[in-house]
PDB file of C-alpha atoms in Angstrom:
ATOM      1  CA  UNK Y   1      78.519  82.173 -95.440  1.00 75.00           C
ATOM      2  CA  UNK Y   2      80.635  85.338 -95.446  1.00 82.00           C
ATOM      3  CA  UNK Y   3      77.836  87.798 -96.059  1.00 88.00           C
ATOM      4  CA  UNK Y   4      74.034  87.777 -96.038  1.00 92.00           C
ATOM      5  CA  UNK Y   5      72.233  90.758 -97.570  1.00 94.00           C
ATOM      6  CA  UNK Y   6      68.486  90.897 -96.959  1.00 95.00           C
ATOM      7  CA  UNK Y   7      66.215  93.134 -99.031  1.00 96.00           C
ATOM      8  CA  UNK Y   8      62.783  93.377 -97.445  1.00 96.00           C
ATOM      9  CA  UNK Y   9      59.772  94.191 -99.614  1.00 94.00           C
ATOM     10  CA  UNK Y  10      57.179  95.393 -97.131  1.00 89.00           C
ATOM     11  CA  UNK Y  11      53.726  96.867 -97.691  1.00 85.00           C
ATOM     12  CA  UNK Y  12      53.013  99.760 -95.313  1.00 86.00           C
ATOM     13  CA  UNK Y  13      55.637  98.527 -92.861  1.00 90.00           C
ATOM     14  CA  UNK Y  14      55.381 100.259 -89.485  1.00 93.00           C
ATOM     15  CA  UNK Y  15      58.319 101.758 -87.585  1.00 95.00           C
ATOM     16  CA  UNK Y  16      57.979  99.198 -84.796  1.00 95.00           C
ATOM     17  CA  UNK Y  17      58.299  96.378 -87.337  1.00 94.00           C
ATOM     18  CA  UNK Y  18      61.399  97.967 -88.858  1.00 96.00           C
ATOM     19  CA  UNK Y  19      62.995  98.302 -85.421  1.00 96.00           C
ATOM     20  CA  UNK Y  20      62.323  94.644 -84.668  1.00 96.00           C
ATOM     21  CA  UNK Y  21      63.860  93.529 -87.957  1.00 96.00           C
ATOM     22  CA  UNK Y  22      66.952  95.656 -87.279  1.00 96.00           C
ATOM     23  CA  UNK Y  23      67.231  94.203 -83.784  1.00 95.00           C
ATOM     24  CA  UNK Y  24      66.980  90.646 -85.060  1.00 94.00           C
ATOM     25  CA  UNK Y  25      69.494  91.028 -87.895  1.00 94.00           C
ATOM     26  CA  UNK Y  26      71.819  92.963 -85.604  1.00 93.00           C
ATOM     27  CA  UNK Y  27      72.551  89.703 -83.806  1.00 91.00           C
ATOM     28  CA  UNK Y  28      74.422  88.472 -86.880  1.00 91.00           C
ATOM     29  CA  UNK Y  29      77.639  90.320 -87.766  1.00 91.00           C
ATOM     30  CA  UNK Y  30      77.615  89.131 -91.375  1.00 92.00           C
ATOM     31  CA  UNK Y  31      74.040  90.246 -92.076  1.00 94.00           C
ATOM     32  CA  UNK Y  32      72.594  93.495 -93.422  1.00 94.00           C
ATOM     33  CA  UNK Y  33      68.954  94.367 -94.057  1.00 96.00           C
ATOM     34  CA  UNK Y  34      67.657  96.977 -96.493  1.00 96.00           C
ATOM     35  CA  UNK Y  35      64.023  98.042 -96.539  1.00 96.00           C
ATOM     36  CA  UNK Y  36      63.214  98.546-100.196  1.00 94.00           C
ATOM     37  CA  UNK Y  37      61.212 101.638-101.098  1.00 92.00           C
ATOM     38  CA  UNK Y  38      58.174 100.169-102.832  1.00 92.00           C
ATOM     39  CA  UNK Y  39      56.053 103.329-102.724  1.00 91.00           C
ATOM     40  CA  UNK Y  40      56.006 103.611-106.529  1.00 93.00           C
ATOM     41  CA  UNK Y  41      55.361  99.918-107.239  1.00 93.00           C
ATOM     42  CA  UNK Y  42      51.577 100.035-106.851  1.00 92.00           C
ATOM     43  CA  UNK Y  43      51.196 102.818-109.410  1.00 93.00           C
ATOM     44  CA  UNK Y  44      53.732 101.208-111.757  1.00 95.00           C
ATOM     45  CA  UNK Y  45      51.791  97.953-111.768  1.00 95.00           C
ATOM     46  CA  UNK Y  46      48.465  99.714-112.275  1.00 93.00           C
ATOM     47  CA  UNK Y  47      49.920 101.692-115.178  1.00 94.00           C
ATOM     48  CA  UNK Y  48      51.114  98.480-116.830  1.00 94.00           C
ATOM     49  CA  UNK Y  49      47.634  97.013-116.380  1.00 92.00           C
ATOM     50  CA  UNK Y  50      48.549  94.193-113.999  1.00 94.00           C
ATOM     51  CA  UNK Y  51      45.652  92.442-112.283  1.00 90.00           C
ATOM     52  CA  UNK Y  52      45.744  92.617-108.477  1.00 89.00           C
ATOM     53  CA  UNK Y  53      45.905  89.376-106.485  1.00 88.00           C
ATOM     54  CA  UNK Y  54      43.226  89.227-103.785  1.00 86.00           C
ATOM     55  CA  UNK Y  55      42.921  93.000-103.984  1.00 86.00           C
ATOM     56  CA  UNK Y  56      46.644  93.663-103.488  1.00 87.00           C
ATOM     57  CA  UNK Y  57      49.712  94.058-105.695  1.00 91.00           C
ATOM     58  CA  UNK Y  58      52.311  93.048-103.128  1.00 92.00           C
ATOM     59  CA  UNK Y  59      52.917  89.591-104.624  1.00 93.00           C
ATOM     60  CA  UNK Y  60      54.005  91.388-107.817  1.00 96.00           C
ATOM     61  CA  UNK Y  61      56.544  93.621-106.065  1.00 96.00           C
ATOM     62  CA  UNK Y  62      59.378  91.141-106.358  1.00 97.00           C
ATOM     63  CA  UNK Y  63      59.042  91.091-110.143  1.00 97.00           C
ATOM     64  CA  UNK Y  64      59.786  94.831-110.258  1.00 96.00           C
ATOM     65  CA  UNK Y  65      62.447  94.714-107.545  1.00 96.00           C
ATOM     66  CA  UNK Y  66      64.765  92.241-109.279  1.00 97.00           C
ATOM     67  CA  UNK Y  67      66.005  94.919-111.716  1.00 96.00           C
ATOM     68  CA  UNK Y  68      66.222  97.644-109.075  1.00 94.00           C
ATOM     69  CA  UNK Y  69      68.237  95.950-106.343  1.00 94.00           C
ATOM     70  CA  UNK Y  70      71.880  96.934-106.029  1.00 88.00           C
ATOM     71  CA  UNK Y  71      73.570  93.597-105.415  1.00 89.00           C
ATOM     72  CA  UNK Y  72      77.097  92.267-105.819  1.00 84.00           C
ATOM     73  CA  UNK Y  73      76.332  88.628-106.586  1.00 91.00           C
ATOM     74  CA  UNK Y  74      74.981  86.888-109.674  1.00 95.00           C
ATOM     75  CA  UNK Y  75      71.810  85.626-107.969  1.00 97.00           C
ATOM     76  CA  UNK Y  76      68.882  86.634-105.780  1.00 97.00           C
ATOM     77  CA  UNK Y  77      66.977  84.226-103.563  1.00 98.00           C
ATOM     78  CA  UNK Y  78      63.394  85.354-103.042  1.00 98.00           C
ATOM     79  CA  UNK Y  79      61.701  83.765-100.034  1.00 97.00           C
ATOM     80  CA  UNK Y  80      57.986  83.994 -99.308  1.00 94.00           C
ATOM     81  CA  UNK Y  81      57.185  85.015 -95.690  1.00 93.00           C
ATOM     82  CA  UNK Y  82      55.114  81.819 -95.253  1.00 95.00           C
ATOM     83  CA  UNK Y  83      58.282  79.754 -94.982  1.00 97.00           C
ATOM     84  CA  UNK Y  84      60.677  78.215 -92.497  1.00 96.00           C
ATOM     85  CA  UNK Y  85      64.317  77.677 -93.435  1.00 96.00           C
ATOM     86  CA  UNK Y  86      65.057  74.287 -91.920  1.00 95.00           C
ATOM     87  CA  UNK Y  87      68.292  73.276 -93.625  1.00 96.00           C
ATOM     88  CA  UNK Y  88      71.456  74.508 -95.327  1.00 95.00           C
ATOM     89  CA  UNK Y  89      70.981  76.321 -98.647  1.00 96.00           C
ATOM     90  CA  UNK Y  90      74.469  75.710-100.039  1.00 94.00           C
ATOM     91  CA  UNK Y  91      72.969  73.865-102.992  1.00 96.00           C
ATOM     92  CA  UNK Y  92      71.265  77.057-104.164  1.00 97.00           C
ATOM     93  CA  UNK Y  93      74.434  79.107-103.751  1.00 94.00           C
ATOM     94  CA  UNK Y  94      76.343  76.651-105.911  1.00 94.00           C
ATOM     95  CA  UNK Y  95      73.560  75.851-108.398  1.00 97.00           C
ATOM     96  CA  UNK Y  96      74.433  76.120-112.087  1.00 98.00           C
ATOM     97  CA  UNK Y  97      71.635  77.998-113.862  1.00 98.00           C
ATOM     98  CA  UNK Y  98      72.705  76.407-117.158  1.00 98.00           C
ATOM     99  CA  UNK Y  99      71.673  79.587-118.966  1.00 97.00           C
ATOM    100  CA  UNK Y 100      68.201  79.729-117.404  1.00 99.00           C
ATOM    101  CA  UNK Y 101      66.626  82.890-115.992  1.00 98.00           C
ATOM    102  CA  UNK Y 102      65.466  81.314-112.747  1.00 99.00           C
ATOM    103  CA  UNK Y 103      65.331  78.105-110.738  1.00 99.00           C
ATOM    104  CA  UNK Y 104      62.021  77.004-109.207  1.00 99.00           C
ATOM    105  CA  UNK Y 105      60.314  73.988-107.668  1.00 98.00           C
ATOM    106  CA  UNK Y 106      57.075  72.475-108.947  1.00 98.00           C
ATOM    107  CA  UNK Y 107      53.913  73.928-107.420  1.00 97.00           C
ATOM    108  CA  UNK Y 108      52.071  71.474-105.177  1.00 97.00           C
ATOM    109  CA  UNK Y 109      48.724  73.231-104.794  1.00 95.00           C
ATOM    110  CA  UNK Y 110      47.536  73.886-108.345  1.00 91.00           C
ATOM    111  CA  UNK Y 111      45.629  71.163-110.191  1.00 86.00           C
ATOM    112  CA  UNK Y 112      47.158  69.953-113.435  1.00 88.00           C
ATOM    113  CA  UNK Y 113      44.070  71.076-115.378  1.00 89.00           C
ATOM    114  CA  UNK Y 114      44.964  74.752-114.790  1.00 93.00           C
ATOM    115  CA  UNK Y 115      47.776  74.466-117.318  1.00 94.00           C
ATOM    116  CA  UNK Y 116      45.302  74.388-120.200  1.00 93.00           C
ATOM    117  CA  UNK Y 117      43.903  77.757-119.081  1.00 93.00           C
ATOM    118  CA  UNK Y 118      47.281  79.462-119.549  1.00 94.00           C
ATOM    119  CA  UNK Y 119      48.314  77.611-122.683  1.00 94.00           C
ATOM    120  CA  UNK Y 120      50.563  74.919-121.237  1.00 95.00           C
ATOM    121  CA  UNK Y 121      50.492  71.216-122.014  1.00 94.00           C
ATOM    122  CA  UNK Y 122      49.566  68.671-119.304  1.00 92.00           C
ATOM    123  CA  UNK Y 123      53.164  67.437-119.365  1.00 95.00           C
ATOM    124  CA  UNK Y 124      54.664  70.928-118.942  1.00 96.00           C
ATOM    125  CA  UNK Y 125      55.923  71.768-115.496  1.00 96.00           C
ATOM    126  CA  UNK Y 126      53.971  74.308-113.450  1.00 97.00           C
ATOM    127  CA  UNK Y 127      56.287  75.998-110.972  1.00 98.00           C
ATOM    128  CA  UNK Y 128      55.737  77.761-107.666  1.00 97.00           C
ATOM    129  CA  UNK Y 129      56.968  81.329-107.138  1.00 97.00           C
ATOM    130  CA  UNK Y 130      56.998  81.296-103.346  1.00 96.00           C
ATOM    131  CA  UNK Y 131      60.712  80.532-103.438  1.00 98.00           C
ATOM    132  CA  UNK Y 132      62.620  81.827-106.468  1.00 98.00           C
ATOM    133  CA  UNK Y 133      66.313  81.719-107.293  1.00 99.00           C
ATOM    134  CA  UNK Y 134      66.892  84.451-109.871  1.00 99.00           C
ATOM    135  CA  UNK Y 135      69.811  84.593-112.283  1.00 98.00           C
ATOM    136  CA  UNK Y 136      70.312  88.311-111.666  1.00 98.00           C
ATOM    137  CA  UNK Y 137      73.239  88.596-114.032  1.00 97.00           C
ATOM    138  CA  UNK Y 138      71.118  87.301-116.916  1.00 98.00           C
ATOM    139  CA  UNK Y 139      68.089  89.323-115.782  1.00 98.00           C
ATOM    140  CA  UNK Y 140      70.065  92.530-116.212  1.00 97.00           C
ATOM    141  CA  UNK Y 141      72.075  91.514-119.278  1.00 97.00           C
ATOM    142  CA  UNK Y 142      69.005  90.416-121.250  1.00 98.00           C
ATOM    143  CA  UNK Y 143      66.959  93.456-120.141  1.00 98.00           C
ATOM    144  CA  UNK Y 144      64.241  91.135-118.901  1.00 98.00           C
ATOM    145  CA  UNK Y 145      62.489  93.801-116.851  1.00 97.00           C
ATOM    146  CA  UNK Y 146      61.538  95.836-119.932  1.00 97.00           C
ATOM    147  CA  UNK Y 147      60.476  92.743-121.893  1.00 98.00           C
ATOM    148  CA  UNK Y 148      58.358  91.496-118.995  1.00 97.00           C
ATOM    149  CA  UNK Y 149      56.617  94.850-118.590  1.00 96.00           C
ATOM    150  CA  UNK Y 150      55.769  94.961-122.278  1.00 97.00           C
ATOM    151  CA  UNK Y 151      54.385  91.423-122.112  1.00 97.00           C
ATOM    152  CA  UNK Y 152      52.199  92.351-119.146  1.00 96.00           C
ATOM    153  CA  UNK Y 153      50.673  95.258-121.049  1.00 96.00           C
ATOM    154  CA  UNK Y 154      49.096  92.733-123.396  1.00 96.00           C
ATOM    155  CA  UNK Y 155      48.508  89.719-121.138  1.00 94.00           C
ATOM    156  CA  UNK Y 156      46.569  89.150-117.920  1.00 92.00           C
ATOM    157  CA  UNK Y 157      46.950  86.255-115.482  1.00 93.00           C
ATOM    158  CA  UNK Y 158      44.624  84.723-112.911  1.00 90.00           C
ATOM    159  CA  UNK Y 159      47.291  83.437-110.522  1.00 92.00           C
ATOM    160  CA  UNK Y 160      49.337  86.617-110.541  1.00 93.00           C
ATOM    161  CA  UNK Y 161      53.101  86.469-111.093  1.00 96.00           C
ATOM    162  CA  UNK Y 162      53.119  82.682-110.804  1.00 97.00           C
ATOM    163  CA  UNK Y 163      51.126  82.254-114.005  1.00 96.00           C
ATOM    164  CA  UNK Y 164      53.288  84.927-115.637  1.00 97.00           C
ATOM    165  CA  UNK Y 165      56.516  83.097-114.801  1.00 98.00           C
ATOM    166  CA  UNK Y 166      55.207  79.763-116.043  1.00 98.00           C
ATOM    167  CA  UNK Y 167      54.186  81.281-119.375  1.00 97.00           C
ATOM    168  CA  UNK Y 168      56.682  84.086-120.044  1.00 98.00           C
ATOM    169  CA  UNK Y 169      59.722  82.148-118.822  1.00 98.00           C
ATOM    170  CA  UNK Y 170      58.721  78.759-120.192  1.00 98.00           C
ATOM    171  CA  UNK Y 171      61.852  76.899-121.268  1.00 97.00           C
ATOM    172  CA  UNK Y 172      64.013  79.246-119.171  1.00 98.00           C
ATOM    173  CA  UNK Y 173      63.278  77.754-115.751  1.00 99.00           C
ATOM    174  CA  UNK Y 174      65.615  75.253-114.134  1.00 98.00           C
ATOM    175  CA  UNK Y 175      63.829  72.737-111.931  1.00 98.00           C
ATOM    176  CA  UNK Y 176      65.136  72.378-108.398  1.00 98.00           C
ATOM    177  CA  UNK Y 177      64.334  69.651-105.920  1.00 98.00           C
ATOM    178  CA  UNK Y 178      61.246  69.524-103.747  1.00 98.00           C
ATOM    179  CA  UNK Y 179      63.443  69.989-100.672  1.00 98.00           C
ATOM    180  CA  UNK Y 180      63.873  73.689-101.505  1.00 98.00           C
ATOM    181  CA  UNK Y 181      60.133  74.371-101.547  1.00 98.00           C
ATOM    182  CA  UNK Y 182      58.566  71.625 -99.484  1.00 99.00           C
ATOM    183  CA  UNK Y 183      54.854  72.320 -99.322  1.00 98.00           C
ATOM    184  CA  UNK Y 184      53.031  71.544 -96.091  1.00 98.00           C
ATOM    185  CA  UNK Y 185      50.255  69.932 -98.135  1.00 98.00           C
ATOM    186  CA  UNK Y 186      52.547  66.900 -98.086  1.00 98.00           C
ATOM    187  CA  UNK Y 187      52.161  66.799 -94.293  1.00 98.00           C
ATOM    188  CA  UNK Y 188      48.449  67.554 -94.339  1.00 98.00           C
ATOM    189  CA  UNK Y 189      47.282  65.041 -96.957  1.00 98.00           C
ATOM    190  CA  UNK Y 190      47.978  61.444 -97.935  1.00 98.00           C
ATOM    191  CA  UNK Y 191      50.658  62.062-100.561  1.00 98.00           C
ATOM    192  CA  UNK Y 192      49.785  59.255-102.981  1.00 98.00           C
ATOM    193  CA  UNK Y 193      46.076  60.101-102.895  1.00 98.00           C
ATOM    194  CA  UNK Y 194      46.853  63.812-103.243  1.00 97.00           C
ATOM    195  CA  UNK Y 195      49.005  63.306-106.347  1.00 97.00           C
ATOM    196  CA  UNK Y 196      46.302  61.208-107.982  1.00 96.00           C
ATOM    197  CA  UNK Y 197      43.419  63.563-107.119  1.00 95.00           C
ATOM    198  CA  UNK Y 198      45.221  66.594-108.559  1.00 94.00           C
ATOM    199  CA  UNK Y 199      46.132  64.826-111.786  1.00 92.00           C
ATOM    200  CA  UNK Y 200      49.874  65.342-111.373  1.00 94.00           C
ATOM    201  CA  UNK Y 201      51.886  63.511-114.034  1.00 94.00           C
ATOM    202  CA  UNK Y 202      55.313  61.855-113.643  1.00 95.00           C
ATOM    203  CA  UNK Y 203      56.702  64.039-116.455  1.00 95.00           C
ATOM    204  CA  UNK Y 204      55.829  67.277-114.680  1.00 96.00           C
ATOM    205  CA  UNK Y 205      55.754  66.644-110.941  1.00 97.00           C
ATOM    206  CA  UNK Y 206      57.782  64.999-108.214  1.00 98.00           C
ATOM    207  CA  UNK Y 207      57.357  61.304-107.611  1.00 98.00           C
ATOM    208  CA  UNK Y 208      56.180  59.908-104.293  1.00 98.00           C
ATOM    209  CA  UNK Y 209      59.717  58.673-103.619  1.00 98.00           C
ATOM    210  CA  UNK Y 210      61.243  62.097-104.310  1.00 98.00           C
ATOM    211  CA  UNK Y 211      58.820  63.729-101.894  1.00 99.00           C
ATOM    212  CA  UNK Y 212      59.470  61.142 -99.192  1.00 98.00           C
ATOM    213  CA  UNK Y 213      63.237  61.584 -99.524  1.00 98.00           C
ATOM    214  CA  UNK Y 214      62.796  65.154 -98.239  1.00 98.00           C
ATOM    215  CA  UNK Y 215      59.820  64.523 -95.958  1.00 98.00           C
ATOM    216  CA  UNK Y 216      61.857  64.580 -92.750  1.00 97.00           C
ATOM    217  CA  UNK Y 217      64.736  66.799 -93.907  1.00 97.00           C
ATOM    218  CA  UNK Y 218      63.430  69.606 -96.160  1.00 98.00           C
ATOM    219  CA  UNK Y 219      65.580  72.702 -96.666  1.00 98.00           C
ATOM    220  CA  UNK Y 220      62.710  75.194 -96.981  1.00 98.00           C
ATOM    221  CA  UNK Y 221      59.205  74.460 -95.703  1.00 98.00           C
ATOM    222  CA  UNK Y 222      56.457  76.404 -97.483  1.00 98.00           C
ATOM    223  CA  UNK Y 223      53.264  76.726 -95.431  1.00 97.00           C
ATOM    224  CA  UNK Y 224      50.518  76.219 -98.018  1.00 96.00           C
ATOM    225  CA  UNK Y 225      48.289  73.951 -95.936  1.00 96.00           C
ATOM    226  CA  UNK Y 226      45.863  75.721 -93.628  1.00 96.00           C
ATOM    227  CA  UNK Y 227      42.680  73.676 -93.337  1.00 97.00           C
ATOM    228  CA  UNK Y 228      43.197  73.234 -89.595  1.00 97.00           C
ATOM    229  CA  UNK Y 229      44.616  76.699 -89.031  1.00 97.00           C
ATOM    230  CA  UNK Y 230      47.709  78.478 -90.268  1.00 97.00           C
ATOM    231  CA  UNK Y 231      50.852  77.773 -88.224  1.00 97.00           C
ATOM    232  CA  UNK Y 232      51.062  81.417 -87.111  1.00 96.00           C
ATOM    233  CA  UNK Y 233      47.507  81.404 -85.715  1.00 97.00           C
ATOM    234  CA  UNK Y 234      46.602  80.744 -82.098  1.00 96.00           C
ATOM    235  CA  UNK Y 235      44.855  77.429 -81.525  1.00 96.00           C
ATOM    236  CA  UNK Y 236      45.947  75.911 -84.836  1.00 97.00           C
ATOM    237  CA  UNK Y 237      46.402  72.194 -85.334  1.00 97.00           C
ATOM    238  CA  UNK Y 238      48.726  72.669 -88.295  1.00 97.00           C
ATOM    239  CA  UNK Y 239      51.360  69.962 -88.921  1.00 96.00           C
ATOM    240  CA  UNK Y 240      54.170  72.561 -88.706  1.00 97.00           C
ATOM    241  CA  UNK Y 241      52.605  74.707 -85.983  1.00 96.00           C
ATOM    242  CA  UNK Y 242      55.153  73.551 -83.404  1.00 96.00           C
ATOM    243  CA  UNK Y 243      58.041  74.463 -85.703  1.00 96.00           C
ATOM    244  CA  UNK Y 244      56.673  77.969 -86.270  1.00 96.00           C
ATOM    245  CA  UNK Y 245      56.254  78.534 -82.543  1.00 95.00           C
ATOM    246  CA  UNK Y 246      59.783  77.294 -81.933  1.00 96.00           C
ATOM    247  CA  UNK Y 247      61.303  79.901 -84.239  1.00 95.00           C
ATOM    248  CA  UNK Y 248      58.872  82.649 -83.240  1.00 95.00           C
ATOM    249  CA  UNK Y 249      60.217  82.438 -79.686  1.00 96.00           C
ATOM    250  CA  UNK Y 250      63.669  83.346 -81.032  1.00 94.00           C
ATOM    251  CA  UNK Y 251      62.460  86.626 -82.558  1.00 95.00           C
ATOM    252  CA  UNK Y 252      61.404  90.060 -81.237  1.00 96.00           C
ATOM    253  CA  UNK Y 253      57.825  89.028 -82.059  1.00 96.00           C
ATOM    254  CA  UNK Y 254      57.796  86.260 -79.432  1.00 95.00           C
ATOM    255  CA  UNK Y 255      55.210  88.103 -77.303  1.00 95.00           C
ATOM    256  CA  UNK Y 256      53.143  89.458 -80.182  1.00 94.00           C
ATOM    257  CA  UNK Y 257      49.421  88.756 -80.243  1.00 94.00           C
ATOM    258  CA  UNK Y 258      48.710  86.356 -83.086  1.00 95.00           C
ATOM    259  CA  UNK Y 259      45.441  85.955 -85.006  1.00 96.00           C
ATOM    260  CA  UNK Y 260      43.129  83.186 -83.842  1.00 98.00           C
ATOM    261  CA  UNK Y 261      42.422  80.092 -85.943  1.00 97.00           C
ATOM    262  CA  UNK Y 262      38.708  79.524 -86.534  1.00 96.00           C
ATOM    263  CA  UNK Y 263      37.373  75.980 -86.647  1.00 96.00           C
ATOM    264  CA  UNK Y 264      35.147  76.286 -89.710  1.00 96.00           C
ATOM    265  CA  UNK Y 265      33.292  73.650 -91.740  1.00 96.00           C
ATOM    266  CA  UNK Y 266      36.424  72.770 -93.762  1.00 96.00           C
ATOM    267  CA  UNK Y 267      38.377  72.024 -90.604  1.00 97.00           C
ATOM    268  CA  UNK Y 268      35.568  69.882 -89.215  1.00 97.00           C
ATOM    269  CA  UNK Y 269      35.255  67.942 -92.473  1.00 97.00           C
ATOM    270  CA  UNK Y 270      39.023  67.399 -92.523  1.00 97.00           C
ATOM    271  CA  UNK Y 271      38.844  65.863 -89.046  1.00 97.00           C
ATOM    272  CA  UNK Y 272      35.818  63.681 -89.857  1.00 98.00           C
ATOM    273  CA  UNK Y 273      36.187  62.454 -93.439  1.00 98.00           C
ATOM    274  CA  UNK Y 274      38.684  59.897 -94.789  1.00 98.00           C
ATOM    275  CA  UNK Y 275      41.631  61.203 -96.812  1.00 97.00           C
ATOM    276  CA  UNK Y 276      40.331  59.610-100.011  1.00 96.00           C
ATOM    277  CA  UNK Y 277      37.340  61.961 -99.872  1.00 98.00           C
ATOM    278  CA  UNK Y 278      39.192  65.010 -98.528  1.00 97.00           C
ATOM    279  CA  UNK Y 279      41.790  65.121-101.320  1.00 97.00           C
ATOM    280  CA  UNK Y 280      39.101  64.792-103.976  1.00 97.00           C
ATOM    281  CA  UNK Y 281      37.092  67.606-102.393  1.00 96.00           C
ATOM    282  CA  UNK Y 282      40.228  69.747-102.437  1.00 95.00           C
ATOM    283  CA  UNK Y 283      40.927  68.982-106.097  1.00 94.00           C
ATOM    284  CA  UNK Y 284      37.290  69.668-106.999  1.00 95.00           C
ATOM    285  CA  UNK Y 285      37.408  73.085-105.299  1.00 93.00           C
ATOM    286  CA  UNK Y 286      40.664  74.117-106.987  1.00 92.00           C
ATOM    287  CA  UNK Y 287      39.453  72.846-110.364  1.00 91.00           C
ATOM    288  CA  UNK Y 288      36.249  74.838-109.958  1.00 91.00           C
ATOM    289  CA  UNK Y 289      38.213  78.024-109.312  1.00 88.00           C
ATOM    290  CA  UNK Y 290      41.270  77.740-111.561  1.00 89.00           C
ATOM    291  CA  UNK Y 291      40.570  75.141-114.254  1.00 83.00           C
ATOM    292  CA  UNK Y 292      38.005  77.171-116.169  1.00 67.00           C
ATOM    293  CA  UNK Y 293      37.747  76.849-119.923  1.00 49.00           C
ATOM    294  CA  UNK Y 294      39.680  79.503-121.819  1.00 45.00           C
TER     295      UNK Y 294
END
């Protein structure tokens, strides 16, 4: 790749963190990093009437940034910080949007029943916004930023920008393979049992075979599984904990003090109960929270 331009959306980023990012990217001659000024984003989102996610607006920042970034290419790849890039991303660089606004992978953590809450059919795809490939050329040409803001003034969403994208951009999302957003739930749970418990349908989710094809060679690993500790926590037993530690050692944060994983009741149940029960408990909990009647 001739050039890599990183735009970092950070909330209250400290000077020490900025210095470490500059040091890390400075090791690559073809890489630049820009720290986006997001100081106005919080007030902009409040003025629009956007609902905060877990008390914060940071997950929404990317939706405002897409129209403000000064880029030379036709696309933007947004990557959630809970990820590990474990393979080449050439397929995303060469992907044909086919007129769509964005390209996303199916979400692996939301029960199928949530679709009814936001007006989707059970057979409609529900996509994850942790990794997003944006058709920036179309975003600007079609003045999507203004249209999205107007929509948000009249609509509120429970699962933040992810619900927004699945509703507002329905029919304008190109599906990409599971390898570009490989959820760690596939490592933490029995895949066949997990698919069944969550009510995922063949028309709107990856098949067992598709998931297994990328099981050992995913391109982007998305850390969504944390029952036995998050991979960045000390003392975790996470299935990708080793991988996180491997890459952490290559960064300026290699000696940083990490938060400690707490062995709570969920972790203990995960270790004790059979998968057939665990996946159903998971689905029950998510249904209880996100599959409410409209």
